mmCIF file of C-alpha atoms (C1' of nucleotides) in Angstrom:
data_model
loop_
_atom_site.group_PDB
_atom_site.id
_atom_site.type_symbol
_atom_site.label_atom_id
_atom_site.label_comp_id
_atom_site.label_asym_id
_atom_site.label_seq_id
_atom_site.Cartn_x
_atom_site.Cartn_y
_atom_site.Cartn_z
ATOM 1 C CA UNK A 1 9.906 19.868 14.959
ATOM 2 C CA UNK A 2 10.629 16.311 16.030
ATOM 3 C CA UNK A 3 10.526 13.279 13.788
ATOM 4 C CA UNK A 4 7.082 12.212 14.991
ATOM 5 C CA UNK A 5 5.580 15.553 14.071
ATOM 6 C CA UNK A 6 7.196 15.563 10.664
ATOM 7 C CA UNK A 7 5.960 12.033 10.171
ATOM 8 C CA UNK A 8 2.406 13.032 10.994
ATOM 9 C CA UNK A 9 2.586 16.156 8.857
ATOM 10 C CA UNK A 10 3.664 14.206 5.778
ATOM 11 C CA UNK A 11 1.982 10.867 6.331
ATOM 12 C CA UNK A 12 5.357 9.149 6.482
ATOM 13 C CA UNK A 13 6.535 6.756 9.182
ATOM 14 C CA UNK A 14 9.396 7.969 11.337
ATOM 15 C CA UNK A 15 11.365 4.904 10.296
ATOM 16 C CA UNK A 16 10.989 5.839 6.657
ATOM 17 C CA UNK A 17 12.266 9.343 7.350
ATOM 18 C CA UNK A 18 15.369 7.934 9.060
ATOM 19 C CA UNK A 19 15.773 5.601 6.109
ATOM 20 C CA UNK A 20 15.667 8.535 3.679
ATOM 21 C CA UNK A 21 18.325 10.288 5.715
ATOM 22 C CA UNK A 22 20.561 7.197 5.688
ATOM 23 C CA UNK A 23 20.078 6.994 1.929
ATOM 24 C CA UNK A 24 20.982 10.633 1.420
ATOM 25 C CA UNK A 25 17.569 11.424 -0.030
ATOM 26 C CA UNK A 26 16.950 13.853 2.806
ATOM 27 C CA UNK A 27 19.610 16.027 4.471
ATOM 28 C CA UNK A 28 20.408 15.180 8.072
ATOM 29 C CA UNK A 29 18.427 17.135 10.632
ATOM 30 C CA UNK A 30 19.891 19.225 13.430
ATOM 31 C CA UNK A 31 20.030 17.546 16.804
ATOM 32 C CA UNK A 32 18.682 18.726 20.139
ATOM 33 C CA UNK A 33 20.785 18.449 23.318
ATOM 34 C CA UNK A 34 19.254 15.051 23.912
ATOM 35 C CA UNK A 35 20.188 13.920 20.392
ATOM 36 C CA UNK A 36 16.669 14.061 18.990
ATOM 37 C CA UNK A 37 16.355 15.048 15.344
ATOM 38 C CA UNK A 38 15.094 18.618 14.965
ATOM 39 C CA UNK A 39 13.444 19.466 11.661
ATOM 40 C CA UNK A 40 12.822 22.812 9.944
ATOM 41 C CA UNK A 41 10.121 23.836 7.498
ATOM 42 C CA UNK A 42 12.654 23.252 4.759
ATOM 43 C CA UNK A 43 12.825 19.639 5.741
ATOM 44 C CA UNK A 44 9.063 19.507 5.631
ATOM 45 C CA UNK A 45 9.097 20.864 2.084
ATOM 46 C CA UNK A 46 11.846 18.478 1.039
ATOM 47 C CA UNK A 47 10.062 15.459 2.411
ATOM 48 C CA UNK A 48 6.844 16.596 0.775
ATOM 49 C CA UNK A 49 8.637 16.740 -2.560
ATOM 50 C CA UNK A 50 10.055 13.267 -2.114
ATOM 51 C CA UNK A 51 6.770 11.727 -1.037
ATOM 52 C CA UNK A 52 4.913 13.360 -3.855
ATOM 53 C CA UNK A 53 7.398 12.116 -6.419
ATOM 54 C CA UNK A 54 7.241 8.620 -4.919
ATOM 55 C CA UNK A 55 3.449 8.705 -5.071
ATOM 56 C CA UNK A 56 3.759 9.601 -8.740
ATOM 57 C CA UNK A 57 5.608 6.347 -9.167
ATOM 58 C CA UNK A 58 9.162 7.654 -9.470
ATOM 59 C CA UNK A 59 11.797 5.260 -8.153
ATOM 60 C CA UNK A 60 14.246 6.342 -5.491
ATOM 61 C CA UNK A 61 16.863 6.683 -8.230
ATOM 62 C CA UNK A 62 14.546 8.941 -10.210
ATOM 63 C CA UNK A 63 13.759 10.980 -7.116
ATOM 64 C CA UNK A 64 17.489 11.450 -6.635
ATOM 65 C CA UNK A 65 17.750 12.712 -10.203
ATOM 66 C CA UNK A 66 14.840 15.071 -9.721
ATOM 67 C CA UNK A 67 16.458 16.410 -6.564
ATOM 68 C CA UNK A 68 19.783 16.884 -8.295
ATOM 69 C CA UNK A 69 18.096 18.686 -11.166
ATOM 70 C CA UNK A 70 16.017 20.926 -8.977
ATOM 71 C CA UNK A 71 19.192 22.092 -7.269
ATOM 72 C CA UNK A 72 20.433 23.598 -10.527
ATOM 73 C CA UNK A 73 18.096 26.530 -10.937
ATOM 74 C CA UNK A 74 19.913 27.840 -13.989
ATOM 75 C CA UNK A 75 19.737 24.679 -16.090
ATOM 76 C CA UNK A 76 17.122 24.252 -18.785
ATOM 77 C CA UNK A 77 14.370 22.054 -17.481
ATOM 78 C CA UNK A 78 14.488 19.734 -20.419
ATOM 79 C CA UNK A 79 15.868 16.919 -18.317
ATOM 80 C CA UNK A 80 13.121 17.184 -15.742
ATOM 81 C CA UNK A 81 10.675 17.114 -18.578
ATOM 82 C CA UNK A 82 12.357 14.014 -19.933
ATOM 83 C CA UNK A 83 12.135 12.205 -16.600
ATOM 84 C CA UNK A 84 8.451 12.945 -16.311
ATOM 85 C CA UNK A 85 7.887 11.812 -19.850
ATOM 86 C CA UNK A 86 9.683 8.515 -19.208
ATOM 87 C CA UNK A 87 7.667 7.939 -16.084
ATOM 88 C CA UNK A 88 4.467 8.684 -17.964
ATOM 89 C CA UNK A 89 5.379 6.147 -20.612
ATOM 90 C CA UNK A 90 6.119 3.521 -18.006
ATOM 91 C CA UNK A 91 2.811 4.120 -16.307
ATOM 92 C CA UNK A 92 0.971 3.926 -19.601
ATOM 93 C CA UNK A 93 2.677 0.642 -20.381
ATOM 94 C CA UNK A 94 1.746 -0.738 -16.979
ATOM 95 C CA UNK A 95 -1.867 0.203 -17.641
ATOM 96 C CA UNK A 96 -1.797 -1.655 -20.947
ATOM 97 C CA UNK A 97 -0.294 -4.732 -19.285
ATOM 98 C CA UNK A 98 -2.763 -4.700 -16.430
ATOM 99 C CA UNK A 99 -5.651 -4.268 -18.830
ATOM 100 C CA UNK A 100 -4.853 -7.424 -20.717
ATOM 101 C CA UNK A 101 -4.322 -9.163 -17.426
ATOM 102 C CA UNK A 102 -7.770 -7.989 -16.346
ATOM 103 C CA UNK A 103 -9.274 -9.336 -19.563
ATOM 104 C CA UNK A 104 -7.680 -12.711 -18.969
ATOM 105 C CA UNK A 105 -8.981 -12.878 -15.423
ATOM 106 C CA UNK A 106 -12.474 -11.986 -16.625
ATOM 107 C CA UNK A 107 -12.320 -14.790 -19.161
ATOM 108 C CA UNK A 108 -11.139 -17.149 -16.468
ATOM 109 C CA UNK A 109 -14.044 -16.197 -14.230
ATOM 110 C CA UNK A 110 -16.566 -16.706 -16.970
ATOM 111 C CA UNK A 111 -15.110 -20.128 -17.703
ATOM 112 C CA UNK A 112 -16.122 -21.515 -14.315
ATOM 113 C CA UNK A 113 -19.520 -23.079 -14.586
ATOM 114 C CA UNK A 114 -18.955 -26.386 -12.879
ATOM 115 C CA UNK A 115 -19.396 -27.101 -9.212
ATOM 116 C CA UNK A 116 -16.508 -29.341 -8.377
ATOM 117 C CA UNK A 117 -12.888 -28.458 -8.644
ATOM 118 C CA UNK A 118 -12.081 -31.359 -10.920
ATOM 119 C CA UNK A 119 -14.647 -30.030 -13.348
ATOM 120 C CA UNK A 120 -13.671 -26.403 -12.905
ATOM 121 C CA UNK A 121 -12.261 -24.879 -16.026
ATOM 122 C CA UNK A 122 -10.401 -22.282 -14.044
ATOM 123 C CA UNK A 123 -8.207 -24.904 -12.493
ATOM 124 C CA UNK A 124 -8.162 -26.761 -15.787
ATOM 125 C CA UNK A 125 -6.960 -23.788 -17.708
ATOM 126 C CA UNK A 126 -4.180 -23.298 -15.230
ATOM 127 C CA UNK A 127 -3.528 -27.006 -15.753
ATOM 128 C CA UNK A 128 -1.882 -28.750 -12.905
ATOM 129 C CA UNK A 129 -1.810 -32.495 -12.260
ATOM 130 C CA UNK A 130 0.898 -32.895 -9.616
ATOM 131 C CA UNK A 131 0.622 -33.301 -5.877
ATOM 132 C CA UNK A 132 2.542 -30.790 -3.892
ATOM 133 C CA UNK A 133 4.926 -31.197 -1.000
ATOM 134 C CA UNK A 134 4.438 -29.802 2.514
ATOM 135 C CA UNK A 135 6.570 -26.896 3.681
ATOM 136 C CA UNK B 1 14.517 -33.990 -17.955
ATOM 137 C CA UNK B 2 17.161 -31.845 -16.301
ATOM 138 C CA UNK B 3 16.602 -28.469 -14.759
ATOM 139 C CA UNK B 4 17.959 -26.600 -17.765
ATOM 140 C CA UNK B 5 15.519 -28.277 -20.109
ATOM 141 C CA UNK B 6 12.600 -27.619 -17.807
ATOM 142 C CA UNK B 7 13.771 -24.043 -17.534
ATOM 143 C CA UNK B 8 13.823 -23.615 -21.289
ATOM 144 C CA UNK B 9 10.467 -25.359 -21.714
ATOM 145 C CA UNK B 10 8.741 -22.998 -19.293
ATOM 146 C CA UNK B 11 10.703 -19.824 -19.758
ATOM 147 C CA UNK B 12 11.842 -19.954 -16.137
ATOM 148 C CA UNK B 13 15.420 -19.648 -14.899
ATOM 149 C CA UNK B 14 16.894 -22.719 -13.273
ATOM 150 C CA UNK B 15 17.540 -20.681 -10.159
ATOM 151 C CA UNK B 16 13.879 -19.789 -9.936
ATOM 152 C CA UNK B 17 12.901 -23.444 -10.209
ATOM 153 C CA UNK B 18 15.223 -24.340 -7.339
ATOM 154 C CA UNK B 19 13.748 -21.437 -5.407
ATOM 155 C CA UNK B 20 10.223 -22.769 -5.955
ATOM 156 C CA UNK B 21 11.334 -26.151 -4.677
ATOM 157 C CA UNK B 22 12.880 -24.615 -1.563
ATOM 158 C CA UNK B 23 9.640 -22.719 -0.980
ATOM 159 C CA UNK B 24 7.526 -25.840 -1.341
ATOM 160 C CA UNK B 25 5.683 -24.410 -4.334
ATOM 161 C CA UNK B 26 7.021 -27.248 -6.465
ATOM 162 C CA UNK B 27 7.614 -30.825 -5.278
ATOM 163 C CA UNK B 28 11.207 -31.947 -5.148
ATOM 164 C CA UNK B 29 12.454 -33.703 -8.251
ATOM 165 C CA UNK B 30 13.995 -37.152 -8.376
ATOM 166 C CA UNK B 31 17.777 -37.237 -8.491
ATOM 167 C CA UNK B 32 20.081 -38.953 -10.938
ATOM 168 C CA UNK B 33 23.132 -40.900 -9.741
ATOM 169 C CA UNK B 34 25.155 -37.748 -10.047
ATOM 170 C CA UNK B 35 22.648 -35.844 -7.934
ATOM 171 C CA UNK B 36 21.157 -33.853 -10.788
ATOM 172 C CA UNK B 37 17.457 -33.033 -10.534
ATOM 173 C CA UNK B 38 15.395 -35.220 -12.851
ATOM 174 C CA UNK B 39 11.977 -33.858 -13.827
ATOM 175 C CA UNK B 40 8.859 -35.577 -15.179
ATOM 176 C CA UNK B 41 6.067 -34.245 -17.357
ATOM 177 C CA UNK B 42 4.067 -33.758 -14.195
ATOM 178 C CA UNK B 43 6.648 -31.328 -12.985
ATOM 179 C CA UNK B 44 6.410 -29.540 -16.289
ATOM 180 C CA UNK B 45 2.651 -29.208 -15.881
ATOM 181 C CA UNK B 46 3.003 -28.053 -12.290
ATOM 182 C CA UNK B 47 5.546 -25.406 -13.147
ATOM 183 C CA UNK B 48 3.399 -24.249 -16.048
ATOM 184 C CA UNK B 49 0.492 -23.793 -13.663
ATOM 185 C CA UNK B 50 2.621 -21.803 -11.234
ATOM 186 C CA UNK B 51 4.111 -19.574 -13.908
ATOM 187 C CA UNK B 52 0.752 -18.931 -15.454
ATOM 188 C CA UNK B 53 -0.771 -17.975 -12.132
ATOM 189 C CA UNK B 54 2.174 -15.695 -11.381
ATOM 190 C CA UNK B 55 1.804 -14.053 -14.776
ATOM 191 C CA UNK B 56 -1.820 -13.419 -13.915
ATOM 192 C CA UNK B 57 -0.599 -11.429 -10.956
ATOM 193 C CA UNK B 58 -1.287 -13.908 -8.172
ATOM 194 C CA UNK B 59 1.138 -13.645 -5.264
ATOM 195 C CA UNK B 60 3.121 -16.662 -4.112
ATOM 196 C CA UNK B 61 0.687 -17.013 -1.212
ATOM 197 C CA UNK B 62 -2.244 -17.008 -3.610
ATOM 198 C CA UNK B 63 -0.516 -19.539 -5.844
ATOM 199 C CA UNK B 64 -0.127 -21.744 -2.801
ATOM 200 C CA UNK B 65 -3.858 -21.446 -2.130
ATOM 201 C CA UNK B 66 -4.682 -22.260 -5.734
ATOM 202 C CA UNK B 67 -2.446 -25.310 -5.538
ATOM 203 C CA UNK B 68 -4.028 -26.444 -2.293
ATOM 204 C CA UNK B 69 -7.500 -26.025 -3.771
ATOM 205 C CA UNK B 70 -6.717 -27.800 -6.984
ATOM 206 C CA UNK B 71 -5.582 -30.802 -4.973
ATOM 207 C CA UNK B 72 -9.100 -31.258 -3.644
ATOM 208 C CA UNK B 73 -10.931 -32.441 -6.706
ATOM 209 C CA UNK B 74 -14.160 -33.057 -4.804
ATOM 210 C CA UNK B 75 -14.554 -29.609 -3.308
ATOM 211 C CA UNK B 76 -16.875 -27.044 -4.815
ATOM 212 C CA UNK B 77 -14.831 -24.603 -6.803
ATOM 213 C CA UNK B 78 -16.354 -21.595 -5.136
ATOM 214 C CA UNK B 79 -13.099 -20.782 -3.374
ATOM 215 C CA UNK B 80 -11.078 -20.841 -6.562
ATOM 216 C CA UNK B 81 -13.674 -18.578 -8.036
ATOM 217 C CA UNK B 82 -13.359 -16.287 -5.066
ATOM 218 C CA UNK B 83 -9.583 -16.058 -5.392
ATOM 219 C CA UNK B 84 -9.841 -15.161 -9.055
ATOM 220 C CA UNK B 85 -12.477 -12.583 -8.271
ATOM 221 C CA UNK B 86 -10.299 -10.990 -5.591
ATOM 222 C CA UNK B 87 -7.362 -10.855 -7.949
ATOM 223 C CA UNK B 88 -9.535 -9.304 -10.625
ATOM 224 C CA UNK B 89 -10.699 -6.640 -8.209
ATOM 225 C CA UNK B 90 -7.148 -5.874 -7.189
ATOM 226 C CA UNK B 91 -6.064 -5.539 -10.781
ATOM 227 C CA UNK B 92 -9.008 -3.290 -11.556
ATOM 228 C CA UNK B 93 -8.147 -1.111 -8.595
ATOM 229 C CA UNK B 94 -4.533 -0.888 -9.714
ATOM 230 C CA UNK B 95 -5.715 0.225 -13.135
ATOM 231 C CA UNK B 96 -7.818 2.965 -11.565
ATOM 232 C CA UNK B 97 -4.876 4.120 -9.440
ATOM 233 C CA UNK B 98 -2.462 4.105 -12.342
ATOM 234 C CA UNK B 99 -4.936 5.977 -14.502
ATOM 235 C CA UNK B 100 -5.176 8.872 -12.114
ATOM 236 C CA UNK B 101 -1.431 8.774 -11.765
ATOM 237 C CA UNK B 102 -1.155 8.976 -15.534
ATOM 238 C CA UNK B 103 -3.489 11.966 -15.569
ATOM 239 C CA UNK B 104 -1.387 13.741 -12.988
ATOM 240 C CA UNK B 105 1.793 13.120 -14.920
ATOM 241 C CA UNK B 106 0.162 14.466 -18.081
ATOM 242 C CA UNK B 107 -0.859 17.601 -16.232
ATOM 243 C CA UNK B 108 2.646 17.933 -14.895
ATOM 244 C CA UNK B 109 4.077 17.681 -18.389
ATOM 245 C CA UNK B 110 1.743 20.278 -19.754
ATOM 246 C CA UNK B 111 2.636 22.642 -16.917
ATOM 247 C CA UNK B 112 6.247 22.954 -18.046
ATOM 248 C CA UNK B 113 6.540 25.882 -20.382
ATOM 249 C CA UNK B 114 9.525 27.636 -18.954
ATOM 250 C CA UNK B 115 13.117 27.098 -19.950
ATOM 251 C CA UNK B 116 14.981 27.235 -16.684
ATOM 252 C CA UNK B 117 14.507 24.938 -13.770
ATOM 253 C CA UNK B 118 13.774 27.744 -11.347
ATOM 254 C CA UNK B 119 10.879 28.753 -13.559
ATOM 255 C CA UNK B 120 9.727 25.225 -14.264
ATOM 256 C CA UNK B 121 6.332 24.461 -12.847
ATOM 257 C CA UNK B 122 7.075 20.775 -12.701
ATOM 258 C CA UNK B 123 9.729 21.292 -10.103
ATOM 259 C CA UNK B 124 7.576 23.971 -8.521
ATOM 260 C CA UNK B 125 4.615 21.726 -8.186
ATOM 261 C CA UNK B 126 6.753 19.127 -6.520
ATOM 262 C CA UNK B 127 7.928 21.995 -4.308
ATOM 263 C CA UNK B 128 11.339 21.601 -2.879
ATOM 264 C CA UNK B 129 13.551 24.331 -1.402
ATOM 265 C CA UNK B 130 16.227 22.397 0.487
ATOM 266 C CA UNK B 131 19.732 21.496 -0.524
ATOM 267 C CA UNK B 132 20.551 17.835 -0.349
ATOM 268 C CA UNK B 133 23.476 16.048 1.167
ATOM 269 C CA UNK B 134 26.017 13.901 -0.679
ATOM 270 C CA UNK B 135 25.936 10.115 -0.328
ATOM 271 C "C1'" DC C 1 9.124 8.537 41.181
ATOM 272 C "C1'" DT C 2 6.909 6.049 38.021
ATOM 273 C "C1'" DT C 3 4.314 5.628 33.836
ATOM 274 C "C1'" DG C 4 3.932 6.226 29.089
ATOM 275 C "C1'" DA C 5 4.869 8.379 24.875
ATOM 276 C "C1'" DC C 6 8.363 9.572 22.433
ATOM 277 C "C1'" DC C 7 13.234 9.285 20.740
ATOM 278 C "C1'" DT C 8 17.980 6.826 19.647
ATOM 279 C "C1'" DT C 9 20.917 3.093 17.083
ATOM 280 C "C1'" DG C 10 21.399 -1.218 14.918
ATOM 281 C "C1'" DT C 11 19.839 -5.262 12.785
ATOM 282 C "C1'" DA C 12 16.803 -8.343 10.460
ATOM 283 C "C1'" DG C 13 12.589 -9.254 7.796
ATOM 284 C "C1'" DT C 14 9.464 -8.553 3.694
ATOM 285 C "C1'" DT C 15 8.515 -10.325 -1.874
ATOM 286 C "C1'" DG C 16 10.071 -12.908 -5.630
ATOM 287 C "C1'" DC C 17 13.437 -13.699 -7.463
ATOM 288 C "C1'" DT C 18 18.592 -13.061 -9.317
ATOM 289 C "C1'" DA C 19 23.543 -13.390 -9.031
ATOM 290 C "C1'" DC C 20 27.432 -14.989 -7.588
ATOM 291 C "C1'" DA C 21 31.211 -18.425 -5.763
ATOM 292 C "C1'" DA C 22 33.357 -22.769 -5.463
ATOM 293 C "C1'" DG C 23 33.137 -26.993 -6.853
ATOM 294 C "C1'" DG C 24 31.296 -31.599 -9.286
ATOM 295 C "C1'" DT C 25 29.535 -33.980 -13.844
ATOM 296 C "C1'" DG C 26 29.078 -35.277 -18.680
ATOM 297 C "C1'" DC C 27 30.175 -35.225 -23.278
ATOM 298 C "C1'" DA C 28 32.606 -33.867 -27.565
ATOM 299 C "C1'" DT C 29 36.838 -32.987 -29.482
ATOM 300 C "C1'" DA C 30 42.308 -32.805 -30.140
ATOM 301 C "C1'" DT D 1 43.673 -39.656 -22.604
ATOM 302 C "C1'" DA D 2 43.262 -35.089 -21.642
ATOM 303 C "C1'" DT D 3 40.890 -31.018 -21.708
ATOM 304 C "C1'" DG D 4 37.585 -27.757 -22.507
ATOM 305 C "C1'" DC D 5 33.089 -26.327 -22.042
ATOM 306 C "C1'" DA D 6 28.312 -26.424 -20.792
ATOM 307 C "C1'" DC D 7 25.813 -27.933 -17.431
ATOM 308 C "C1'" DC D 8 24.756 -29.201 -12.605
ATOM 309 C "C1'" DT D 9 25.219 -28.820 -7.183
ATOM 310 C "C1'" DT D 10 24.891 -26.069 -2.582
ATOM 311 C "C1'" DG D 11 25.086 -21.926 -0.066
ATOM 312 C "C1'" DT D 12 24.977 -17.145 0.496
ATOM 313 C "C1'" DA D 13 24.194 -12.364 -0.587
ATOM 314 C "C1'" DG D 14 21.861 -8.740 -3.173
ATOM 315 C "C1'" DC D 15 17.843 -5.993 -5.195
ATOM 316 C "C1'" DA D 16 13.739 -1.970 -3.863
ATOM 317 C "C1'" DA D 17 11.738 0.509 -0.537
ATOM 318 C "C1'" DC D 18 10.591 0.180 3.226
ATOM 319 C "C1'" DT D 19 8.939 -2.078 7.962
ATOM 320 C "C1'" DA D 20 9.573 -4.173 12.348
ATOM 321 C "C1'" DC D 21 11.735 -5.227 16.041
ATOM 322 C "C1'" DA D 22 15.117 -4.918 20.331
ATOM 323 C "C1'" DA D 23 17.375 -2.540 23.894
ATOM 324 C "C1'" DG D 24 17.922 1.436 25.719
ATOM 325 C "C1'" DG D 25 17.683 6.957 26.544
ATOM 326 C "C1'" DT D 26 14.499 11.346 27.388
ATOM 327 C "C1'" DC D 27 10.822 14.005 28.993
ATOM 328 C "C1'" DA D 28 6.421 15.667 30.771
ATOM 329 C "C1'" DA D 29 2.358 14.515 33.547
ATOM 330 C "C1'" DG D 30 0.263 12.628 37.586
#
DNA sequence: CTTGACCTTGTAGTTGCTACAAGGTGCATA
DNA sequence: TATGCACCTTGTAGCAACTACAAGGTCAAG
């Protein structure tokens, strides 16, 4: 399977796949006579794993860890568990942060009742008196 | 006021302030005889505005728009309103996305009941059979 | 035999900073 | 007076995780 096919099958751009290979996240593919990358079903599974982990918000570094761990079939899976737990906590924290951000924006929106910018409390509550410079 | 003071007053690193100036987000400061940047209270207010908007999740491009708009005191503030509304929608969408992500991670955590990685359903549900390459 | 879709490598751009390096300035202290 | 130290200057490079070229090679269809 060529890179374009693999890309389509996983919803990943070909350039991203090459990038993963450069970064050692994915193993290098075989090459055809004409030097095209030639992927197996194993590559498909590997890329699926990576993409799924990325979608779950794991960083590249975390994905690397997950890959390392999943290579060691005999190890207790406590460490995998731990990684997932950390990621969950991070996501929960981000939700908390975004929620208070959302509340602030809602307040801001409600504060605009004027018609002109110099009367607008949105601008006022961001508070900015200075003229800016051109780029 | 020198850059370090302004930095402390706004909780911004000096390097970030210089970056904002380079990017035209902040107007250039006056210079002392020894070529140090010399800031006024107006600069303080401007930087406060920028930092506040950034904390609210507005991109640099959006901050630029907000700055442009707030320069035009006579305009109706509909556009400011619109920007805030867009940002609010984006934040709300991000909360939705992160929430389903959180749910998936919770499921993943609950699915791990085995002791060895080759029996671990977390790794299994990320599904990855291929050996990786060294960096 | 040419067109067009694909592939190759290598390099540079994105966002919003952050971190140097190499040198100049300003002020307190020995 | 010297000197040490915190501060300032410019310029450049790095971060994450891609994305977007450019310049050229390959291959099948018409």
